[in-house]
Structure formats: C-alpha cells, structure tokens
PDB file of C-alpha atoms and ligand atoms in Angstrom:
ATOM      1  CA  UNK A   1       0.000   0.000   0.000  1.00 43.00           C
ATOM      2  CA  UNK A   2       1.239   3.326  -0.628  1.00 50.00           C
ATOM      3  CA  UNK A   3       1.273   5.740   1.918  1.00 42.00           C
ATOM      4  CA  UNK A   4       1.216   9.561   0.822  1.00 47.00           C
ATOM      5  CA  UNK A   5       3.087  12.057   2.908  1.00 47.00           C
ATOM      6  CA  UNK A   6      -0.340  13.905   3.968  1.00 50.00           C
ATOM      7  CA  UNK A   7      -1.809  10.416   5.558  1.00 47.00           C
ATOM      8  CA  UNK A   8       1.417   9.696   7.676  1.00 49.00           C
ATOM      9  CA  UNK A   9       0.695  12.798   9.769  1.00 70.00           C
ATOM     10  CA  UNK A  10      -3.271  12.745  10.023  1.00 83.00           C
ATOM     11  CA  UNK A  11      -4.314  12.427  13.434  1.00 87.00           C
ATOM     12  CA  UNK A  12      -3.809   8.517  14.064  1.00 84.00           C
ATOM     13  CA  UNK A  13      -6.413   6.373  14.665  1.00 84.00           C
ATOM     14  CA  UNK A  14      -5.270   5.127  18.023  1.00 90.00           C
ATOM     15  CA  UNK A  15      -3.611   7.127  21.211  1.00 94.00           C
ATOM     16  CA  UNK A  16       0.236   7.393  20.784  1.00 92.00           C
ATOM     17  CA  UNK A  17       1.731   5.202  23.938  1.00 93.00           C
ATOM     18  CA  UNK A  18       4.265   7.847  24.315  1.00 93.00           C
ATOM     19  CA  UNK A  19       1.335  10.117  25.585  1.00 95.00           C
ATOM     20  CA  UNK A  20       0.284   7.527  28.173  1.00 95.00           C
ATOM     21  CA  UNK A  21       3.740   7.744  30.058  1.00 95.00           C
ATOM     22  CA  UNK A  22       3.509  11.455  30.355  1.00 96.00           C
ATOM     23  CA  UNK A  23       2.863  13.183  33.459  1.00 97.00           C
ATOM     24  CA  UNK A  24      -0.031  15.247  31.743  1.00 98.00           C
ATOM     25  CA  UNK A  25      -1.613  12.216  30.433  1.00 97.00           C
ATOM     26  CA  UNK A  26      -4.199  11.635  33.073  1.00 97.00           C
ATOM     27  CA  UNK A  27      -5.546  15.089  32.848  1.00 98.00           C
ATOM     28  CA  UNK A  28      -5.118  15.551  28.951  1.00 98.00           C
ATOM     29  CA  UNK A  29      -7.162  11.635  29.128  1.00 98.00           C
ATOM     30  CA  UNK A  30     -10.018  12.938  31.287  1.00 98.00           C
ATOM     31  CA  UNK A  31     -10.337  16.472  30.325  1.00 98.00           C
ATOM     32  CA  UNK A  32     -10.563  15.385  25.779  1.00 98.00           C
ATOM     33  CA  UNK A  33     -13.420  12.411  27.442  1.00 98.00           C
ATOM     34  CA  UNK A  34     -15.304  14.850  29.332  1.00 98.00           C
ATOM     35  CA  UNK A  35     -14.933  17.413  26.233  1.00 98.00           C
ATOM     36  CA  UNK A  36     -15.868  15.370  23.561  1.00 97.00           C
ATOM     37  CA  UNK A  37     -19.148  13.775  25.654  1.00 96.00           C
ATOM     38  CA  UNK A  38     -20.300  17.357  26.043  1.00 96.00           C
ATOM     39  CA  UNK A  39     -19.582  18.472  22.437  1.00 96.00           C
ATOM     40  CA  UNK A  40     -22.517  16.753  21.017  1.00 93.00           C
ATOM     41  CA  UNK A  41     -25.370  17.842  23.253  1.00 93.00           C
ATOM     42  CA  UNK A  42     -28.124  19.541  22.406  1.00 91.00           C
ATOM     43  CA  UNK A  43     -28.537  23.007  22.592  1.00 91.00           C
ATOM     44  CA  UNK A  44     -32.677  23.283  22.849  1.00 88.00           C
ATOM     45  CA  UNK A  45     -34.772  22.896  25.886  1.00 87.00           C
ATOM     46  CA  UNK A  46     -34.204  24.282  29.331  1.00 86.00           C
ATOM     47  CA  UNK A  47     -29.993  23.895  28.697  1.00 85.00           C
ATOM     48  CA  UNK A  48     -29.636  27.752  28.706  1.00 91.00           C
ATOM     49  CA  UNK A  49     -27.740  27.874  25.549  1.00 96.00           C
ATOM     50  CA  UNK A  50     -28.452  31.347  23.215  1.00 96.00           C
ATOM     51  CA  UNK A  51     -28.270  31.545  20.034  1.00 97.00           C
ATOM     52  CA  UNK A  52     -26.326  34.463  18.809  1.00 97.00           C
ATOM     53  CA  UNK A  53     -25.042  33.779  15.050  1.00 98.00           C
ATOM     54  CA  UNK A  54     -26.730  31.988  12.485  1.00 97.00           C
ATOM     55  CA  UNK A  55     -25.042  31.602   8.839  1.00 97.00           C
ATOM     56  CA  UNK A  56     -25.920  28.713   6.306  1.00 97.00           C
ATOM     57  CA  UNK A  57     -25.109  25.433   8.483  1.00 97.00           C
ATOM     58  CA  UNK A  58     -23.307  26.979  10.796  1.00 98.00           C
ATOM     59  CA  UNK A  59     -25.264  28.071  14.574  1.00 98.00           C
ATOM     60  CA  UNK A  60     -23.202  29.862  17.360  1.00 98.00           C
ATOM     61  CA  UNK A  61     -24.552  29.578  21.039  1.00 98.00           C
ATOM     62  CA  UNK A  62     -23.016  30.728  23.959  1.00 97.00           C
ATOM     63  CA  UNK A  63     -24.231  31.297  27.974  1.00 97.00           C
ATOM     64  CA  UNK A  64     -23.125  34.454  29.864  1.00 96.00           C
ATOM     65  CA  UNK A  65     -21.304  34.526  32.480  1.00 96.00           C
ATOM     66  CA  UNK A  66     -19.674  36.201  34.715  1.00 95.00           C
ATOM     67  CA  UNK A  67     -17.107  35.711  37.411  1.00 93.00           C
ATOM     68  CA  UNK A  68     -15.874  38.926  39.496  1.00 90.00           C
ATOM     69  CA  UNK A  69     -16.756  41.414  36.746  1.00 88.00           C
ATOM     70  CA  UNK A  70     -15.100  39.379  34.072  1.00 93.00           C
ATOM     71  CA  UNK A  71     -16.780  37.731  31.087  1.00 96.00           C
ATOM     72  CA  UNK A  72     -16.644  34.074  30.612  1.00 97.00           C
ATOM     73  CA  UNK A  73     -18.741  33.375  27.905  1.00 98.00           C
ATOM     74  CA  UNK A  74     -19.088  29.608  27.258  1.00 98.00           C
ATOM     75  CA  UNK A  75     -19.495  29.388  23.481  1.00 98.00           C
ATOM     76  CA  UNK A  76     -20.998  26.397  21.254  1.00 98.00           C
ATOM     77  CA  UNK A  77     -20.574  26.512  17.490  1.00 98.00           C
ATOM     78  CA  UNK A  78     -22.048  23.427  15.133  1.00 98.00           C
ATOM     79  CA  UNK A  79     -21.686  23.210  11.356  1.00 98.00           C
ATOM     80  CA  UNK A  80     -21.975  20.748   8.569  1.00 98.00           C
ATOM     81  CA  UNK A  81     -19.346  21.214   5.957  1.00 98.00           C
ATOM     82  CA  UNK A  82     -19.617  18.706   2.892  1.00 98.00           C
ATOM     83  CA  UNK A  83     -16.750  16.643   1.084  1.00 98.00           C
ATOM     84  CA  UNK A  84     -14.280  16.767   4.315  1.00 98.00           C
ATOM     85  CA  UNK A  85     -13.988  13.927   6.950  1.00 98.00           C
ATOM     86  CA  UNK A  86     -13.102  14.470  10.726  1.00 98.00           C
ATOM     87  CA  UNK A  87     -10.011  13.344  10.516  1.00 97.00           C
ATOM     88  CA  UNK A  88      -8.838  15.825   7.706  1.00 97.00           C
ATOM     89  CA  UNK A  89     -10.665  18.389   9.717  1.00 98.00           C
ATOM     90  CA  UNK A  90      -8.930  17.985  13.203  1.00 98.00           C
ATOM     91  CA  UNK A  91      -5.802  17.213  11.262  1.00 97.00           C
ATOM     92  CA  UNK A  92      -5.888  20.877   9.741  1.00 97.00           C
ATOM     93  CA  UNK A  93      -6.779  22.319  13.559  1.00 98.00           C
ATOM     94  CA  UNK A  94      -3.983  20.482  15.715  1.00 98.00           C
ATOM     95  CA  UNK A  95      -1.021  20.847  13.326  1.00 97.00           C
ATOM     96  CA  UNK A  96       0.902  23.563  13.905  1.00 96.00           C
ATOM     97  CA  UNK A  97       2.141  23.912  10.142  1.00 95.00           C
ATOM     98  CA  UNK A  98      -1.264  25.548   8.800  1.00 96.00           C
ATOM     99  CA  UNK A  99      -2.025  27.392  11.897  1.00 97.00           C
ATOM    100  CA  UNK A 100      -1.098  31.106  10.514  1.00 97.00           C
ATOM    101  CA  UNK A 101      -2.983  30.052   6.954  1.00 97.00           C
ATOM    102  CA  UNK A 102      -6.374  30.024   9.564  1.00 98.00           C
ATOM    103  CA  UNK A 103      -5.882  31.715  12.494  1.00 98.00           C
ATOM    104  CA  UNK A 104      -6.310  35.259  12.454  1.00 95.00           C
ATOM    105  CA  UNK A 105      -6.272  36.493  16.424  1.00 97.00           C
ATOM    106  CA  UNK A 106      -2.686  34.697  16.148  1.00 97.00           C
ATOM    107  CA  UNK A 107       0.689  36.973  16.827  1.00 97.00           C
ATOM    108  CA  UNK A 108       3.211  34.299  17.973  1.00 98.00           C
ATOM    109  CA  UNK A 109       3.239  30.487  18.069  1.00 98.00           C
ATOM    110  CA  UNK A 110       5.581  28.291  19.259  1.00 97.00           C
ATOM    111  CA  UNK A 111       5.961  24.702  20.264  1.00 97.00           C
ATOM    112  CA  UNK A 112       6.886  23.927  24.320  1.00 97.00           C
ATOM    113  CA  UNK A 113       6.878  20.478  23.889  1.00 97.00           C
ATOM    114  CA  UNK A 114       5.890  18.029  21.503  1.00 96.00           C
ATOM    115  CA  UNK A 115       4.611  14.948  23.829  1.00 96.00           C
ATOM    116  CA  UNK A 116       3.491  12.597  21.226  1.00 95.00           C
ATOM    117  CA  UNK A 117       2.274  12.283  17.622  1.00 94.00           C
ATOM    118  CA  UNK A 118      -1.504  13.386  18.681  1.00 96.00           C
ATOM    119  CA  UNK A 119      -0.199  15.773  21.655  1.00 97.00           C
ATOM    120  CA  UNK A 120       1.508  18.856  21.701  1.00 97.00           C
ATOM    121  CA  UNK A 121       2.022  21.885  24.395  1.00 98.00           C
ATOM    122  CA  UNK A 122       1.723  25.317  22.762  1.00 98.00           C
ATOM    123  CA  UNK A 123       2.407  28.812  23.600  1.00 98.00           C
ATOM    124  CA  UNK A 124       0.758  31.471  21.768  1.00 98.00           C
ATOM    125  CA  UNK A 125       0.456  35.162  21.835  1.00 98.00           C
ATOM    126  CA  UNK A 126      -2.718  36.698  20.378  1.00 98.00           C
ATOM    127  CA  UNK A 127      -3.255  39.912  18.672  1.00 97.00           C
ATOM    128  CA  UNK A 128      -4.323  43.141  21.202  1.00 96.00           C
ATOM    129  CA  UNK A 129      -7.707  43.579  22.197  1.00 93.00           C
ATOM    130  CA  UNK A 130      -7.478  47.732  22.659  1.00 90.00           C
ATOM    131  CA  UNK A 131      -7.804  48.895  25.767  1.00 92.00           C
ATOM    132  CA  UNK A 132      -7.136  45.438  27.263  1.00 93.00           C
ATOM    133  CA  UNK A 133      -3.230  44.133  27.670  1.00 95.00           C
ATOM    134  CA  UNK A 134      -1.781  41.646  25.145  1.00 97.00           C
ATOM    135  CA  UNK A 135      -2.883  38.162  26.111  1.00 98.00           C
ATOM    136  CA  UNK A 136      -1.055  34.931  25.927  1.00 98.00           C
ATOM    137  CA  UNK A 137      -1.391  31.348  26.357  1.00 98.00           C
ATOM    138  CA  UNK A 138      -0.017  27.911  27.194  1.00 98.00           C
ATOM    139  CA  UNK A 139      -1.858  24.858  26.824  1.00 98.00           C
ATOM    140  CA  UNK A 140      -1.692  21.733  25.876  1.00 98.00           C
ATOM    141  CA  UNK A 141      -3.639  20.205  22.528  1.00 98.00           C
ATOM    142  CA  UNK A 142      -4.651  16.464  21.833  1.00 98.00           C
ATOM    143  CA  UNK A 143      -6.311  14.475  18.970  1.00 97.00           C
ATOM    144  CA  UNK A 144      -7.669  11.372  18.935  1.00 97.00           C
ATOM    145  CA  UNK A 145     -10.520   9.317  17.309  1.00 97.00           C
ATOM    146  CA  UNK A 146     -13.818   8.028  18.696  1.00 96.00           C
ATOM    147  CA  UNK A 147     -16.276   5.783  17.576  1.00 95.00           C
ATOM    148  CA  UNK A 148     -19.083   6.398  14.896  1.00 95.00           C
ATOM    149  CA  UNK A 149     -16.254   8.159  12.636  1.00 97.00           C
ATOM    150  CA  UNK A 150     -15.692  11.045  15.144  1.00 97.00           C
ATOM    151  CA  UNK A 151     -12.110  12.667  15.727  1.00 98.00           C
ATOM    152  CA  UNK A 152     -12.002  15.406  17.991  1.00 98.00           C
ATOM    153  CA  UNK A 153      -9.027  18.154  19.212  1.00 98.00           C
ATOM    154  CA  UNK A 154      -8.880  19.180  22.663  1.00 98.00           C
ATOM    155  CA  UNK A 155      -6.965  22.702  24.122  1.00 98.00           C
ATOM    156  CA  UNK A 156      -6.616  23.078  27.469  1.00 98.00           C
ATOM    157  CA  UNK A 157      -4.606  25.379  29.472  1.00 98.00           C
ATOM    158  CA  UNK A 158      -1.642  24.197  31.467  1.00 98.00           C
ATOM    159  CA  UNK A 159       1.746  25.604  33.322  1.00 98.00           C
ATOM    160  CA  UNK A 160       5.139  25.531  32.183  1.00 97.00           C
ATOM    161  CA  UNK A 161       8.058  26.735  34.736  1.00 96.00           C
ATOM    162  CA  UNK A 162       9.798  27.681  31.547  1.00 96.00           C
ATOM    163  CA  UNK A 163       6.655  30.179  30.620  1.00 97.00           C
ATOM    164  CA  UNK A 164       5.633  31.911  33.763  1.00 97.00           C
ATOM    165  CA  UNK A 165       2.564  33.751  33.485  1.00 96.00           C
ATOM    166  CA  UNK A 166       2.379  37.630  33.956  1.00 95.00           C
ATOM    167  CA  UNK A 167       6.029  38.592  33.834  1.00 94.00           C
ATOM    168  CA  UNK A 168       5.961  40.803  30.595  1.00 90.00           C
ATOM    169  CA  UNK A 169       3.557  42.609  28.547  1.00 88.00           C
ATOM    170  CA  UNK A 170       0.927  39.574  28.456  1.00 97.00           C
ATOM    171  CA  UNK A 171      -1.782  38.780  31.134  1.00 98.00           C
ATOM    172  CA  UNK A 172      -1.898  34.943  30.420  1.00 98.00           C
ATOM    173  CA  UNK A 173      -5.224  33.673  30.113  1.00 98.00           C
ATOM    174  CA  UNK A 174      -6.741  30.503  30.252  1.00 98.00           C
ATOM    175  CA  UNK A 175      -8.698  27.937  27.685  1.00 98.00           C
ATOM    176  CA  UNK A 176     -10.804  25.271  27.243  1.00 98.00           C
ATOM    177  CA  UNK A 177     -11.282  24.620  23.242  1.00 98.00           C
ATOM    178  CA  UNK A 178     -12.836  21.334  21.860  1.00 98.00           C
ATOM    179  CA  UNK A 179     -13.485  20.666  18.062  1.00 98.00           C
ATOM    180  CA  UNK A 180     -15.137  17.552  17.898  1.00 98.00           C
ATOM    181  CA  UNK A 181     -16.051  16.254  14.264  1.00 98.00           C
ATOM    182  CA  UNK A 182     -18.327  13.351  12.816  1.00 98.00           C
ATOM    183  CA  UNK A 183     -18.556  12.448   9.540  1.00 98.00           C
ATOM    184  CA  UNK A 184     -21.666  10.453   8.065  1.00 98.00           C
ATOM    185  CA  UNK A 185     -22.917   9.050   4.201  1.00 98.00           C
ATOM    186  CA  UNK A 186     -25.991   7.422   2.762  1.00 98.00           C
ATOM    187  CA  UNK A 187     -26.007   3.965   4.517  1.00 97.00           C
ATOM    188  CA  UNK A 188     -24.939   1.205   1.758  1.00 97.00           C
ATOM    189  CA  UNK A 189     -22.503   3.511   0.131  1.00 97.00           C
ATOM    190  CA  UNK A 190     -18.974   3.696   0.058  1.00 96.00           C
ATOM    191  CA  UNK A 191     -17.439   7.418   1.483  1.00 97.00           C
ATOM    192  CA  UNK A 192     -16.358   9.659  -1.299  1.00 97.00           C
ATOM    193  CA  UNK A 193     -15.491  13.781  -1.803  1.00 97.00           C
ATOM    194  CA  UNK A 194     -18.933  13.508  -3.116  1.00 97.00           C
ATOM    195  CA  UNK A 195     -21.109  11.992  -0.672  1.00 98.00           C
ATOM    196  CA  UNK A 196     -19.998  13.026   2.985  1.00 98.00           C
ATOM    197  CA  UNK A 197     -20.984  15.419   5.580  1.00 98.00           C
ATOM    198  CA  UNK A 198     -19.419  16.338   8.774  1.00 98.00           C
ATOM    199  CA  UNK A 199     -20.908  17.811  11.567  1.00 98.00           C
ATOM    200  CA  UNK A 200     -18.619  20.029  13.742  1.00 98.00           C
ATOM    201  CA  UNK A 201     -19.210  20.718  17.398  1.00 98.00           C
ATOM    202  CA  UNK A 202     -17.084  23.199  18.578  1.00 98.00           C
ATOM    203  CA  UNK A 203     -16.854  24.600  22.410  1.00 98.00           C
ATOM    204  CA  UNK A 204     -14.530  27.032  23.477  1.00 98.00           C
ATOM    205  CA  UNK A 205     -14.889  28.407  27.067  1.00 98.00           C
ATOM    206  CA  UNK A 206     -11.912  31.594  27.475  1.00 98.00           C
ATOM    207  CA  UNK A 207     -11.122  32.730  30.579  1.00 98.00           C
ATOM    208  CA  UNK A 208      -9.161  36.403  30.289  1.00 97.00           C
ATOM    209  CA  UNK A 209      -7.055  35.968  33.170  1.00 97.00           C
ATOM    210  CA  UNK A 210      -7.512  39.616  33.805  1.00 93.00           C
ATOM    211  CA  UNK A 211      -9.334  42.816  33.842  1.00 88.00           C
ATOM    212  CA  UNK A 212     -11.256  43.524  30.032  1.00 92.00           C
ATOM    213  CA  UNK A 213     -13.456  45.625  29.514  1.00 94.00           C
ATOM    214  CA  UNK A 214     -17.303  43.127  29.244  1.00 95.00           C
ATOM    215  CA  UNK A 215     -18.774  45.246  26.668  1.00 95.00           C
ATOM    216  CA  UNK A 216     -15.860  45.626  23.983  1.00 95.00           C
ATOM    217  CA  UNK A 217     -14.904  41.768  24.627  1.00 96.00           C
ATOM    218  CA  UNK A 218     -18.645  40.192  23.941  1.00 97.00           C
ATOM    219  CA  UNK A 219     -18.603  42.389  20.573  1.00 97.00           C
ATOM    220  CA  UNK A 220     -15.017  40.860  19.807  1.00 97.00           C
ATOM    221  CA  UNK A 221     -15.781  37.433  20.353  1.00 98.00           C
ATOM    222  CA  UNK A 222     -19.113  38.033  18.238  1.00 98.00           C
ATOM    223  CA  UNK A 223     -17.368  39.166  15.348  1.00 98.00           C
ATOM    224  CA  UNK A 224     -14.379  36.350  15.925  1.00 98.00           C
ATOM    225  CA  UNK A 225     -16.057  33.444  16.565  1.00 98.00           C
ATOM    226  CA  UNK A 226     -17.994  33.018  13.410  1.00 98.00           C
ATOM    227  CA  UNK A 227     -14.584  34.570  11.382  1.00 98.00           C
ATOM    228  CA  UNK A 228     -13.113  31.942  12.414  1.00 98.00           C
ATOM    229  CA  UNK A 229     -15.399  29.435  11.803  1.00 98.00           C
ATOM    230  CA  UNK A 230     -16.364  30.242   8.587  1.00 98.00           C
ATOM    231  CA  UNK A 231     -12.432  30.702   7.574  1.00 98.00           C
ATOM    232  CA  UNK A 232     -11.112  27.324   9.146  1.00 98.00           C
ATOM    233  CA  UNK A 233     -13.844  25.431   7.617  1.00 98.00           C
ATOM    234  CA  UNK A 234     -13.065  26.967   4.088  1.00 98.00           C
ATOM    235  CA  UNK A 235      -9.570  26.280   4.390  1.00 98.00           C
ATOM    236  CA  UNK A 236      -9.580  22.733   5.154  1.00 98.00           C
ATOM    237  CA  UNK A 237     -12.567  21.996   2.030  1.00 98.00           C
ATOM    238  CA  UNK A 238     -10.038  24.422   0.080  1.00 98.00           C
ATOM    239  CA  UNK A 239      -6.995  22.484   1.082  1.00 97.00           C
ATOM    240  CA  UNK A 240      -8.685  18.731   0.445  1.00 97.00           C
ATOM    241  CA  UNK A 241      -9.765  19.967  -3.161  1.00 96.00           C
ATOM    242  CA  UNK A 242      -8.173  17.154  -5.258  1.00 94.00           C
ATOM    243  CA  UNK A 243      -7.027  15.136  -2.885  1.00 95.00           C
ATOM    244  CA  UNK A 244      -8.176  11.597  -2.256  1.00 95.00           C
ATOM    245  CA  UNK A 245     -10.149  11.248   1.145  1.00 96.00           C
ATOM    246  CA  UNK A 246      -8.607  10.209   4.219  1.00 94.00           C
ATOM    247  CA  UNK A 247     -11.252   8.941   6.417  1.00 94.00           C
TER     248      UNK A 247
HETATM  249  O1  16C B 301      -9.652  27.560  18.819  1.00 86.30           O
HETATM  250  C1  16C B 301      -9.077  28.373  18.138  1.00 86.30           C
HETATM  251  N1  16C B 301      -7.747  28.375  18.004  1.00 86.30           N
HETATM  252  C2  16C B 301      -6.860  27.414  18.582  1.00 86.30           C
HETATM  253  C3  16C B 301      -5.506  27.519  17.967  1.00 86.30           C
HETATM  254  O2  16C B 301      -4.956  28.786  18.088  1.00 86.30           O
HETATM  255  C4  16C B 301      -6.764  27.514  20.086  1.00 86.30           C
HETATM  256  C5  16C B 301      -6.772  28.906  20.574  1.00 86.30           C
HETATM  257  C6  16C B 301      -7.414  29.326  21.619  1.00 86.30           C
HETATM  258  C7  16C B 301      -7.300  30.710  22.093  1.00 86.30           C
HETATM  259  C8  16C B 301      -8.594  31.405  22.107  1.00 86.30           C
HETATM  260  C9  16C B 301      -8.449  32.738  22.770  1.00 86.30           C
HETATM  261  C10 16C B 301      -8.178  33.799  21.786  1.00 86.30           C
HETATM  262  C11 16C B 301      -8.101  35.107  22.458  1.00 86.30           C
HETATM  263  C12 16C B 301      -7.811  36.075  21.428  1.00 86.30           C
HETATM  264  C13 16C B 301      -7.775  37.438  21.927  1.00 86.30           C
HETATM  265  C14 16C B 301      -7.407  38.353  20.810  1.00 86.30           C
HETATM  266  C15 16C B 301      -8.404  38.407  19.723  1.00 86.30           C
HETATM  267  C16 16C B 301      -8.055  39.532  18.821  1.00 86.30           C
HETATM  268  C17 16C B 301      -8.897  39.584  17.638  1.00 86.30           C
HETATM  269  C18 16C B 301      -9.123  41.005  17.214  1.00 86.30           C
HETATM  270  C19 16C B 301      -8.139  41.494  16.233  1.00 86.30           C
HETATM  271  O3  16C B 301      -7.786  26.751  20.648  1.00 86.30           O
HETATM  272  C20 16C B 301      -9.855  29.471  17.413  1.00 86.30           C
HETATM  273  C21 16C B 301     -10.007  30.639  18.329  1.00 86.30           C
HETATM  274  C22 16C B 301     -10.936  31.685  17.810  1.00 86.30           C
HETATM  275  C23 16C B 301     -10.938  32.827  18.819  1.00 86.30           C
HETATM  276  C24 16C B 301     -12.002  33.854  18.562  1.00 86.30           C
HETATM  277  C25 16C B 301     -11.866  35.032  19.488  1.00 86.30           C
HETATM  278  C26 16C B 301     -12.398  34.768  20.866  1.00 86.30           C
HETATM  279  C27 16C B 301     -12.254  35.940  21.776  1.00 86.30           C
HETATM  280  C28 16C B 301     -12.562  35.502  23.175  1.00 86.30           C
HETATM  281  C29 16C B 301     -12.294  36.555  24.196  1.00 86.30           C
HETATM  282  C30 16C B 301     -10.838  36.584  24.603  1.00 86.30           C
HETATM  283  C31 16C B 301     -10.552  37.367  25.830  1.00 86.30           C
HETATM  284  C32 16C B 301      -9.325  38.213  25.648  1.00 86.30           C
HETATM  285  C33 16C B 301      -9.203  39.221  26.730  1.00 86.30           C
HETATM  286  C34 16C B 301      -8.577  40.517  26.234  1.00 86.30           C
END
C-alpha cells in the first residue's frame, strides 16, 4: 500500500503510547473524554444555551457569564461542511504547520513540547484587544478518534516553569477549546469527496485571566467566533480539493 506524505501525519487512529507515560496524560485523558461527551449535546430545551449567530449550516450559542466582573462566555458553534472527513478536519486544527494560513487572532506560536504524535504543548500570543493588555497562552492540545467516525481536538490550558505567566507585557489567560467532528454518508454507500458530511461541534470556554473591559470583549468574540469558523472550515474543504479522502 502506498502511503502519501499527507496520511502519515493525520491524526492517528489510536492514542500514541508515548502520551500515556507522560505526566499530563491523566488530565489531557479525562479532560478530551469529558470534552468530547459534552460536544454533542443539544442546545434546545431548558440547557440555557443562546443563540447568537446563524449563517448557512453553521449556529453559534453561547451562555453568559460572569465571574468577578469578568466575562466568561461559554461558546458552542455546530456546522456541517460537505466533502471533508473528521479526521482531515482535526488534522488541519492540531497541526501547527497551517495554523497562521487560519488563524487570524494569532501573533506568535511556538511549540513547548511536543509529547506525542496526537499531543503537543503550545504557547501562543494573540493579537491586542485595545484597551485590554496583550494576552497569551499555554496549553496543551490532543487528537484522537472516537467511535461512529468522530475525531475530535482538545486545548486546554496548562503551566510551564519555563513560561511563567504575567512577567511581561501579556496577562496569560486561560482555555478550554474542543473541536469535535463526525462524519456520516448514505447507509450502503462507500465514502467519497462527493457523498460526505461532517458535523462540527465546537466549544470554546476563554477565561481572560484579567481585567477587560465586558462590553468591547462580547462584541469581539461576536465578530471572531464566526470569522473563524467560517475561515477554518473553508480552508480545510479548500486544502482537500483534489485530494483523495482520508477517512
Ligand atoms: O480555537 C481556536 N484556536 C486554537 C488555535 O490557536 C486555540 C486557541 C485558543 C485561544 C482562544 C483565545 C483567543 C483570544 C484572542 C484574543 C485576541 C483576539 C483579537 C482579535 C481582534 C483582532 O484553541 C480558534 C479561536 C478563535 C478565537 C475567537 C476570538 C475569541 C475571543 C474571546 C475573548 C478573549 C478574551 C481576551 C481578553 C482581552
């Protein structure tokens, strides 16, 4: 069997066993679980979940809250984007390579430690959010699969005696960030370009870490949250064009 260069590093199908010797492992285990159970529950009923941005497929929900003055938002997106499995998807989120192509609230990125094939620690800077202080963040990121053709990508925020928080210009805040995917086609069918759909469930819940002002961030994340959406979503159908499906 040939192997292209683009399927040796999609997510793989089972957990790396250099992950499960890490220190981080039970959290990074419980925390992608716990992320990717919640990721596909409804929004409806008496769950407290408005809707704030509606395009096409794509539905943007989020709670408000606040802790101390400061704005937690939880936010829960869901899409459907045709011709694109999970896998490619949460291959396009969790490597580092693309991220500048997609992510636009992006000023640095770098790599703290690379754990494992399907785990990596990050530490990013993010653009200025005037008249708040530059933010940054440290966290860790894991893919894996799940049954019924699911792959999901889980962010959570961790510590690094290497990147102490609140030493320079950034106030480091703190994230939870899940994009689960599922991909379905007509039953008694093979998969093609042609005949999937995947739904995308993604949850994001940002903690600032620091004084912002409530107003100007719930218009930011309003305007953000569906950019980026809308842009990672067109990227990976743009970047699968022509290639054969990885599923
Ligand atoms: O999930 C996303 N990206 C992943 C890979 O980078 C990763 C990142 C998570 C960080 C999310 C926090 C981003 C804070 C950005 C603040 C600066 C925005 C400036 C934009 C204006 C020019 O999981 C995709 C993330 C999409 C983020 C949308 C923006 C959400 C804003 C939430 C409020 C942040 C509070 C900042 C306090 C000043």
């Amino acid at each position: 069997v040939e192997v292209t260069r683009d399927e040796v590093e999609l997510p793989p199908p089972a957990i790396d066993n250099r992950l499960t010797v890490h220190a981080l492992w039970p959290e990074i285990d419980r925390i992608s679980t716990e992320q990717l159970q919640a990721a596909f529950e409804g929004v409806g009923g008496q769950t407290g979940w408005q809707l704030f941005a509606e395009e096409g497929d794509m539905r943007m929900y989020r709670r408000e809250v606040e802790v101390d003055g400061m704005v937690m938002d939880p936010l829960k997106a869901m899409h459907k984007v045709r011709g694109v499995s999970a896998r490619e998807m949460c291959h396009y989120f969790f490597n580092p390579q693309y991220r500048y192509e997609w992510e636009t609230t992006l000023e640095t990125m770098n790599i703290v430690e690379a754990i494992s094939s399907d785990t990596i620690v990050f530490h990013q800077t993010f653009k200025r959010i005037w008249p708040a202080s530059q933010r940054d963040a440290l966290f860790w990121s894991h893919v894996r699969a799940a049954p019924q053709q699911t792959y999901a990508v889980t962010n959570h925020s961790t510590t690094n005696a290497e990147y102490p928080s609140n030493t320079g210009a950034c106030i480091r805040l703190f994230v939870t960030v899940c994009l689960a995917c599922r991909t379905a086609w007509p039953s008694g069918e093979q998969p093609t370009r042609d005949n999937i759909s995947t739904s995308i469930a993604y949850c994001s819940t940002v903690n600032p870490g620091g004084w912002a002002p409530a107003g100007v961030l719930r218009a930011v994340y309003k305007r953000e949250y569906p950019k980026f959406l809308k842009r990672f979503t067109n990227y990976v159908v743009e970047q699968c064009r022509g290639k054969p499906l990885v599923m």
